Amino acid sequence: MRYLSTRGGGDPKRFCDILLEGLAEDGGLYLPERYPQVDGATLACWRGLAYHELAFEILSLYIDDIPAADLQRICAQTYRAEVFGGRTEITPLNELEPGLYLEELSNGPTLAFKDMAMQLLGALFEYELGRRGEQLNILGATSGDTGSAAEYAMRGRAGVNVFMLSPHGRMSPFQQAQMFSLQDKNIHNLAVRGVFDDCQDIVKAVSNDLTYKKSRKIGTVNSINWARLLAQVVYYFAGYFQATKSNDERVSFCVPSGNFGNVCAGHVARQMGLPIAQLVVATNENDVLDEFFRTGRYAPRGAAHTHATSSPSMDISKASNFERFVADLFGREGARVRAAFTAPAFEIPAADRERVATEFGFASGSSSHADRLATIRSCQQRYGRLIDPHTADGLKVAVEQRQAGVPMIVLETALPAKFAETLVEATGAQPPRPAGLDGIENLPKRVQVLDADVGQVRAVIDAALGL
Ligand SMILES: Cc1ncc(COP(=O)(O)O)c(C=O)c1O
Ligand SMILES: N[C@@H](CCOP(=O)(O)O)C(=O)O
């Protein structure tokens, strides 16, 4: 399989090259030249596979530069019950009521869905860097969960340093503690005075300076990296197999969304032929994506118009991965994609708007603080299940968008323990904490606070590398 930039520049590349490269040289994001097609016979063979076996089957359709035996071993070592809360299914499906399901994606080490891909990415980086005898300096941006998942996946790994930018004071106390309490020498936390989008802009600016990127060996763990998305495709198949008995059935997914990585993985699964009826994008008050799906206009907002909400990991107004979907919508016309994503905003023609829903199956909705609290409460009362504020955004929108006769799967993107304040406001009680995490907020913290300034970030990287 070869990979091409959404903006059409550069030559086709192989998987392991783009794994280490992250952002494409022309500022675009990598996509496979085509989506491998999965027919009924293949689905029938995959039904009943263990999660790591399913992961291997899907990954091998996209990765032809790692020997099969090695990839099989990496998948088996990554997707083990011990790493994912003792659950052998890895992403168990819970029936809330007939036709409405919650797929658990947050049983990994940092209690959010990011672990699903990040654990694999850590193993892939270590494998490929070892093979090449190289080092990688990861520059990442987080609104709360990518950061800790990446740091837990990369801590102590040979050949990898992590520099993680986060919006100063905007993550929950638990999220901050998870990241900032790590004392490993290869982990560097940089809190930026700004919002997540400022952090992501800095990551892209540093990566777009090709001389700097090459000389410092800068890579990425954000969903900028195709490998992140590819790993996330697997749990759409796993959810589908658990919710259905035959491959003639269709299901819909509702996905709490911010940077559009998670639902973009669903889009890839659907393009491969997984029988998905709808992909429902659920946003919080930062509803740029919902606005697009309702109106056809994509208008990213600045920091002043990005609200601090009680689902803070989705406080994003410039959805990086949206470019991948638009590349498919525009028939991979690189120049058109570049024009759209270098403009302050863009609007798609009416004919394309129709295709977004009919050909690609997208729908959307948004949720507010009051909705979130009400949904957490009603989910606990009706189904006896505690959910986190991001998952609540998803459940609220899922219930609104459900279609008769089509099972709806809501992706659970984090555990309630990460967002105690909102859980207490909704239910009056502290959410339970998995063992070993009591008092994490009181541990000593290691973090540097910086302005939203590319120069300051580069200076920290250079100092850490002894340059
Ligand atoms: C808990 C949680 N839910 C939802 C999202 C949104 O996912 P995405 O950015 O892939 O759209 C994030 C952040 O990415 C998150 O951390
Ligand atoms: N919500 C994310 C934001 C970054 O998203 P990514 O999927 O591009 O890594 C976070 O928790 O950091």
PDB file of C-alpha atoms in Angstrom, residues 261-435:
ATOM      1  CA  GLY A 261      -9.878  11.532  14.378  1.00  0.00           C
ATOM      2  CA  ASN A 262     -12.187   8.986  15.953  1.00  0.00           C
ATOM      3  CA  VAL A 263     -15.088   9.430  13.552  1.00  0.00           C
ATOM      4  CA  CYS A 264     -12.671   9.639  10.623  1.00  0.00           C
ATOM      5  CA  ALA A 265     -11.570   6.101  11.526  1.00  0.00           C
ATOM      6  CA  GLY A 266     -15.276   5.173  11.301  1.00  0.00           C
ATOM      7  CA  HIS A 267     -15.403   6.800   7.876  1.00  0.00           C
ATOM      8  CA  VAL A 268     -12.445   4.633   6.796  1.00  0.00           C
ATOM      9  CA  ALA A 269     -14.190   1.486   8.113  1.00  0.00           C
ATOM     10  CA  ARG A 270     -17.340   2.440   6.186  1.00  0.00           C
ATOM     11  CA  GLN A 271     -15.320   3.099   3.009  1.00  0.00           C
ATOM     12  CA  MET A 272     -13.803  -0.375   3.384  1.00  0.00           C
ATOM     13  CA  GLY A 273     -17.291  -1.861   3.262  1.00  0.00           C
ATOM     14  CA  LEU A 274     -18.250  -2.309   6.921  1.00  0.00           C
ATOM     15  CA  PRO A 275     -22.063  -2.109   6.897  1.00  0.00           C
ATOM     16  CA  ILE A 276     -22.409   1.215   8.723  1.00  0.00           C
ATOM     17  CA  ALA A 277     -25.668   3.087   8.166  1.00  0.00           C
ATOM     18  CA  GLN A 278     -24.819   6.411   9.815  1.00  0.00           C
ATOM     19  CA  LEU A 279     -21.779   8.025  11.382  1.00  0.00           C
ATOM     20  CA  VAL A 280     -23.176  10.544  13.837  1.00  0.00           C
ATOM     21  CA  VAL A 281     -20.793  13.312  14.899  1.00  0.00           C
ATOM     22  CA  ALA A 282     -21.541  14.599  18.421  1.00  0.00           C
ATOM     23  CA  THR A 283     -19.945  17.891  19.522  1.00  0.00           C
ATOM     24  CA  ASN A 284     -20.112  19.962  22.685  1.00  0.00           C
ATOM     25  CA  GLU A 285     -20.686  23.730  22.671  1.00  0.00           C
ATOM     26  CA  ASN A 286     -17.643  24.007  20.369  1.00  0.00           C
ATOM     27  CA  ASP A 287     -19.820  22.985  17.464  1.00  0.00           C
ATOM     28  CA  VAL A 288     -17.821  23.861  14.331  1.00  0.00           C
ATOM     29  CA  LEU A 289     -18.282  20.316  13.016  1.00  0.00           C
ATOM     30  CA  ASP A 290     -22.002  20.218  13.755  1.00  0.00           C
ATOM     31  CA  GLU A 291     -22.311  23.540  11.938  1.00  0.00           C
ATOM     32  CA  PHE A 292     -20.617  22.002   8.897  1.00  0.00           C
ATOM     33  CA  PHE A 293     -22.889  18.964   8.800  1.00  0.00           C
ATOM     34  CA  ARG A 294     -25.972  21.178   9.206  1.00  0.00           C
ATOM     35  CA  THR A 295     -25.014  23.978   6.800  1.00  0.00           C
ATOM     36  CA  GLY A 296     -22.126  22.863   4.565  1.00  0.00           C
ATOM     37  CA  ARG A 297     -19.942  25.702   5.914  1.00  0.00           C
ATOM     38  CA  TYR A 298     -16.705  24.912   7.728  1.00  0.00           C
ATOM     39  CA  ALA A 299     -15.592  27.941   9.722  1.00  0.00           C
ATOM     40  CA  PRO A 300     -12.879  27.222  12.324  1.00  0.00           C
ATOM     41  CA  ARG A 301     -12.964  29.621  15.265  1.00  0.00           C
ATOM     42  CA  GLY A 302     -10.207  31.426  17.128  1.00  0.00           C
ATOM     43  CA  ALA A 303      -9.255  31.086  20.797  1.00  0.00           C
ATOM     44  CA  ALA A 304     -11.656  33.845  21.862  1.00  0.00           C
ATOM     45  CA  HIS A 305     -14.586  31.806  20.504  1.00  0.00           C
ATOM     46  CA  THR A 306     -13.465  28.424  21.797  1.00  0.00           C
ATOM     47  CA  HIS A 307     -15.415  27.788  25.000  1.00  0.00           C
ATOM     48  CA  ALA A 308     -14.003  26.045  28.065  1.00  0.00           C
ATOM     49  CA  THR A 309     -16.635  23.354  28.644  1.00  0.00           C
ATOM     50  CA  SER A 310     -17.274  20.434  30.971  1.00  0.00           C
ATOM     51  CA  SER A 311     -16.214  18.035  28.177  1.00  0.00           C
ATOM     52  CA  PRO A 312     -12.811  19.734  27.889  1.00  0.00           C
ATOM     53  CA  SER A 313     -11.112  17.195  25.625  1.00  0.00           C
ATOM     54  CA  MET A 314     -13.516  18.260  22.878  1.00  0.00           C
ATOM     55  CA  ASP A 315     -12.792  21.991  23.236  1.00  0.00           C
ATOM     56  CA  ILE A 316     -11.500  22.141  19.675  1.00  0.00           C
ATOM     57  CA  SER A 317     -12.469  24.574  16.915  1.00  0.00           C
ATOM     58  CA  LYS A 318     -10.104  23.484  14.138  1.00  0.00           C
ATOM     59  CA  ALA A 319     -10.583  19.779  13.502  1.00  0.00           C
ATOM     60  CA  SER A 320      -7.332  18.557  11.992  1.00  0.00           C
ATOM     61  CA  ASN A 321      -8.627  15.268  10.601  1.00  0.00           C
ATOM     62  CA  PHE A 322     -11.582  16.822   8.905  1.00  0.00           C
ATOM     63  CA  GLU A 323      -9.178  17.404   5.995  1.00  0.00           C
ATOM     64  CA  ARG A 324      -8.992  13.642   5.426  1.00  0.00           C
ATOM     65  CA  PHE A 325     -12.747  13.317   5.007  1.00  0.00           C
ATOM     66  CA  VAL A 326     -12.925  16.403   2.785  1.00  0.00           C
ATOM     67  CA  ALA A 327     -10.168  14.910   0.585  1.00  0.00           C
ATOM     68  CA  ASP A 328     -12.470  11.925  -0.034  1.00  0.00           C
ATOM     69  CA  LEU A 329     -15.469  14.186  -0.571  1.00  0.00           C
ATOM     70  CA  PHE A 330     -13.460  16.202  -3.131  1.00  0.00           C
ATOM     71  CA  GLY A 331     -12.395  13.023  -4.968  1.00  0.00           C
ATOM     72  CA  ARG A 332      -8.784  13.464  -3.746  1.00  0.00           C
ATOM     73  CA  GLU A 333      -8.304  16.672  -5.750  1.00  0.00           C
ATOM     74  CA  GLY A 334      -5.250  17.925  -3.858  1.00  0.00           C
ATOM     75  CA  ALA A 335      -5.376  21.512  -5.110  1.00  0.00           C
ATOM     76  CA  ARG A 336      -9.005  21.855  -4.030  1.00  0.00           C
ATOM     77  CA  VAL A 337      -8.229  20.434  -0.583  1.00  0.00           C
ATOM     78  CA  ARG A 338      -5.248  22.755  -0.170  1.00  0.00           C
ATOM     79  CA  ALA A 339      -7.366  25.784  -1.164  1.00  0.00           C
ATOM     80  CA  ALA A 340     -10.071  24.817   1.361  1.00  0.00           C
ATOM     81  CA  PHE A 341      -7.698  24.246   4.278  1.00  0.00           C
ATOM     82  CA  THR A 342      -5.512  27.269   3.697  1.00  0.00           C
ATOM     83  CA  ALA A 343      -8.571  29.573   3.570  1.00  0.00           C
ATOM     84  CA  PRO A 344     -10.033  30.978   6.821  1.00  0.00           C
ATOM     85  CA  ALA A 345     -13.326  29.136   6.069  1.00  0.00           C
ATOM     86  CA  PHE A 346     -15.027  27.342   3.184  1.00  0.00           C
ATOM     87  CA  GLU A 347     -18.451  26.218   2.058  1.00  0.00           C
ATOM     88  CA  ILE A 348     -19.232  23.179  -0.076  1.00  0.00           C
ATOM     89  CA  PRO A 349     -21.736  23.274  -2.937  1.00  0.00           C
ATOM     90  CA  ALA A 350     -25.268  21.901  -2.436  1.00  0.00           C
ATOM     91  CA  ALA A 351     -24.545  18.758  -4.473  1.00  0.00           C
ATOM     92  CA  ASP A 352     -21.641  17.862  -2.159  1.00  0.00           C
ATOM     93  CA  ARG A 353     -23.774  18.592   0.904  1.00  0.00           C
ATOM     94  CA  GLU A 354     -26.206  15.964  -0.196  1.00  0.00           C
ATOM     95  CA  ARG A 355     -23.376  13.443  -0.748  1.00  0.00           C
ATOM     96  CA  VAL A 356     -22.090  14.017   2.811  1.00  0.00           C
ATOM     97  CA  ALA A 357     -25.299  12.462   4.121  1.00  0.00           C
ATOM     98  CA  THR A 358     -26.305  10.038   1.376  1.00  0.00           C
ATOM     99  CA  GLU A 359     -22.980   8.720   0.074  1.00  0.00           C
ATOM    100  CA  PHE A 360     -20.903   9.071   3.255  1.00  0.00           C
ATOM    101  CA  GLY A 361     -23.632   8.568   5.885  1.00  0.00           C
ATOM    102  CA  PHE A 362     -22.766  11.528   8.123  1.00  0.00           C
ATOM    103  CA  ALA A 363     -25.213  13.151  10.535  1.00  0.00           C
ATOM    104  CA  SER A 364     -24.532  15.338  13.581  1.00  0.00           C
ATOM    105  CA  GLY A 365     -25.771  17.046  16.707  1.00  0.00           C
ATOM    106  CA  SER A 366     -24.437  19.024  19.655  1.00  0.00           C
ATOM    107  CA  SER A 367     -24.760  19.000  23.411  1.00  0.00           C
ATOM    108  CA  SER A 368     -24.578  21.601  26.181  1.00  0.00           C
ATOM    109  CA  HIS A 369     -23.498  21.516  29.835  1.00  0.00           C
ATOM    110  CA  ALA A 370     -27.120  21.047  30.924  1.00  0.00           C
ATOM    111  CA  ASP A 371     -27.589  18.212  28.373  1.00  0.00           C
ATOM    112  CA  ARG A 372     -24.438  16.537  29.627  1.00  0.00           C
ATOM    113  CA  LEU A 373     -25.543  16.603  33.261  1.00  0.00           C
ATOM    114  CA  ALA A 374     -29.037  15.374  32.395  1.00  0.00           C
ATOM    115  CA  THR A 375     -27.648  12.553  30.247  1.00  0.00           C
ATOM    116  CA  ILE A 376     -25.157  11.397  32.913  1.00  0.00           C
ATOM    117  CA  ARG A 377     -28.016  11.346  35.424  1.00  0.00           C
ATOM    118  CA  SER A 378     -30.529   9.564  33.211  1.00  0.00           C
ATOM    119  CA  CYS A 379     -27.954   7.009  32.019  1.00  0.00           C
ATOM    120  CA  GLN A 380     -27.231   6.128  35.634  1.00  0.00           C
ATOM    121  CA  GLN A 381     -30.908   5.994  36.586  1.00  0.00           C
ATOM    122  CA  ARG A 382     -32.199   4.096  33.539  1.00  0.00           C
ATOM    123  CA  TYR A 383     -29.285   1.810  32.764  1.00  0.00           C
ATOM    124  CA  GLY A 384     -27.299   1.755  36.020  1.00  0.00           C
ATOM    125  CA  ARG A 385     -24.225   2.933  34.157  1.00  0.00           C
ATOM    126  CA  LEU A 386     -21.980   5.882  34.951  1.00  0.00           C
ATOM    127  CA  ILE A 387     -20.571   7.670  31.901  1.00  0.00           C
ATOM    128  CA  ASP A 388     -18.110  10.513  31.459  1.00  0.00           C
ATOM    129  CA  PRO A 389     -19.115  13.950  30.076  1.00  0.00           C
ATOM    130  CA  HIS A 390     -17.760  13.273  26.542  1.00  0.00           C
ATOM    131  CA  THR A 391     -19.587   9.972  26.276  1.00  0.00           C
ATOM    132  CA  ALA A 392     -22.669  11.798  27.568  1.00  0.00           C
ATOM    133  CA  ASP A 393     -22.410  14.223  24.636  1.00  0.00           C
ATOM    134  CA  GLY A 394     -22.396  11.169  22.387  1.00  0.00           C
ATOM    135  CA  LEU A 395     -25.336   9.461  24.081  1.00  0.00           C
ATOM    136  CA  LYS A 396     -27.439  12.630  24.015  1.00  0.00           C
ATOM    137  CA  VAL A 397     -26.963  13.031  20.264  1.00  0.00           C
ATOM    138  CA  ALA A 398     -27.314   9.288  19.599  1.00  0.00           C
ATOM    139  CA  VAL A 399     -30.763   9.196  21.166  1.00  0.00           C
ATOM    140  CA  GLU A 400     -31.848  12.143  19.001  1.00  0.00           C
ATOM    141  CA  GLN A 401     -30.478  10.665  15.772  1.00  0.00           C
ATOM    142  CA  ARG A 402     -31.385   6.982  16.160  1.00  0.00           C
ATOM    143  CA  GLN A 403     -33.171   5.411  13.208  1.00  0.00           C
ATOM    144  CA  ALA A 404     -35.830   2.736  13.663  1.00  0.00           C
ATOM    145  CA  GLY A 405     -34.485  -0.774  13.150  1.00  0.00           C
ATOM    146  CA  VAL A 406     -30.798   0.254  13.051  1.00  0.00           C
ATOM    147  CA  PRO A 407     -28.752  -0.520  16.175  1.00  0.00           C
ATOM    148  CA  MET A 408     -26.882   2.543  17.428  1.00  0.00           C
ATOM    149  CA  ILE A 409     -23.461   2.130  19.044  1.00  0.00           C
ATOM    150  CA  VAL A 410     -22.176   5.028  21.159  1.00  0.00           C
ATOM    151  CA  LEU A 411     -18.407   5.070  21.572  1.00  0.00           C
ATOM    152  CA  GLU A 412     -17.369   5.479  25.207  1.00  0.00           C
ATOM    153  CA  THR A 413     -14.341   7.764  24.944  1.00  0.00           C
ATOM    154  CA  ALA A 414     -13.266   8.136  28.602  1.00  0.00           C
ATOM    155  CA  LEU A 415     -14.057   6.924  32.113  1.00  0.00           C
ATOM    156  CA  PRO A 416     -15.926   9.152  34.604  1.00  0.00           C
ATOM    157  CA  ALA A 417     -12.967   9.135  37.058  1.00  0.00           C
ATOM    158  CA  LYS A 418     -11.162  11.630  34.806  1.00  0.00           C
ATOM    159  CA  PHE A 419     -13.878  14.270  35.243  1.00  0.00           C
ATOM    160  CA  ALA A 420     -14.922  14.082  38.892  1.00  0.00           C
ATOM    161  CA  GLU A 421     -16.169  17.668  39.210  1.00  0.00           C
ATOM    162  CA  THR A 422     -18.807  17.265  36.500  1.00  0.00           C
ATOM    163  CA  LEU A 423     -19.769  13.810  37.758  1.00  0.00           C
ATOM    164  CA  VAL A 424     -20.321  15.226  41.252  1.00  0.00           C
ATOM    165  CA  GLU A 425     -22.420  18.041  39.783  1.00  0.00           C
ATOM    166  CA  ALA A 426     -24.530  15.523  37.854  1.00  0.00           C
ATOM    167  CA  THR A 427     -24.917  12.756  40.410  1.00  0.00           C
ATOM    168  CA  GLY A 428     -23.887  14.209  43.777  1.00  0.00           C
ATOM    169  CA  ALA A 429     -21.230  11.510  44.227  1.00  0.00           C
ATOM    170  CA  GLN A 430     -17.545  11.048  43.430  1.00  0.00           C
ATOM    171  CA  PRO A 431     -17.039   8.631  40.519  1.00  0.00           C
ATOM    172  CA  PRO A 432     -15.120   5.443  41.378  1.00  0.00           C
ATOM    173  CA  ARG A 433     -11.390   5.418  40.677  1.00  0.00           C
ATOM    174  CA  PRO A 434      -9.562   2.394  39.334  1.00  0.00           C
ATOM    175  CA  ALA A 435      -7.063   0.960  41.829  1.00  0.00           C
TER     176      ALA A 435
END
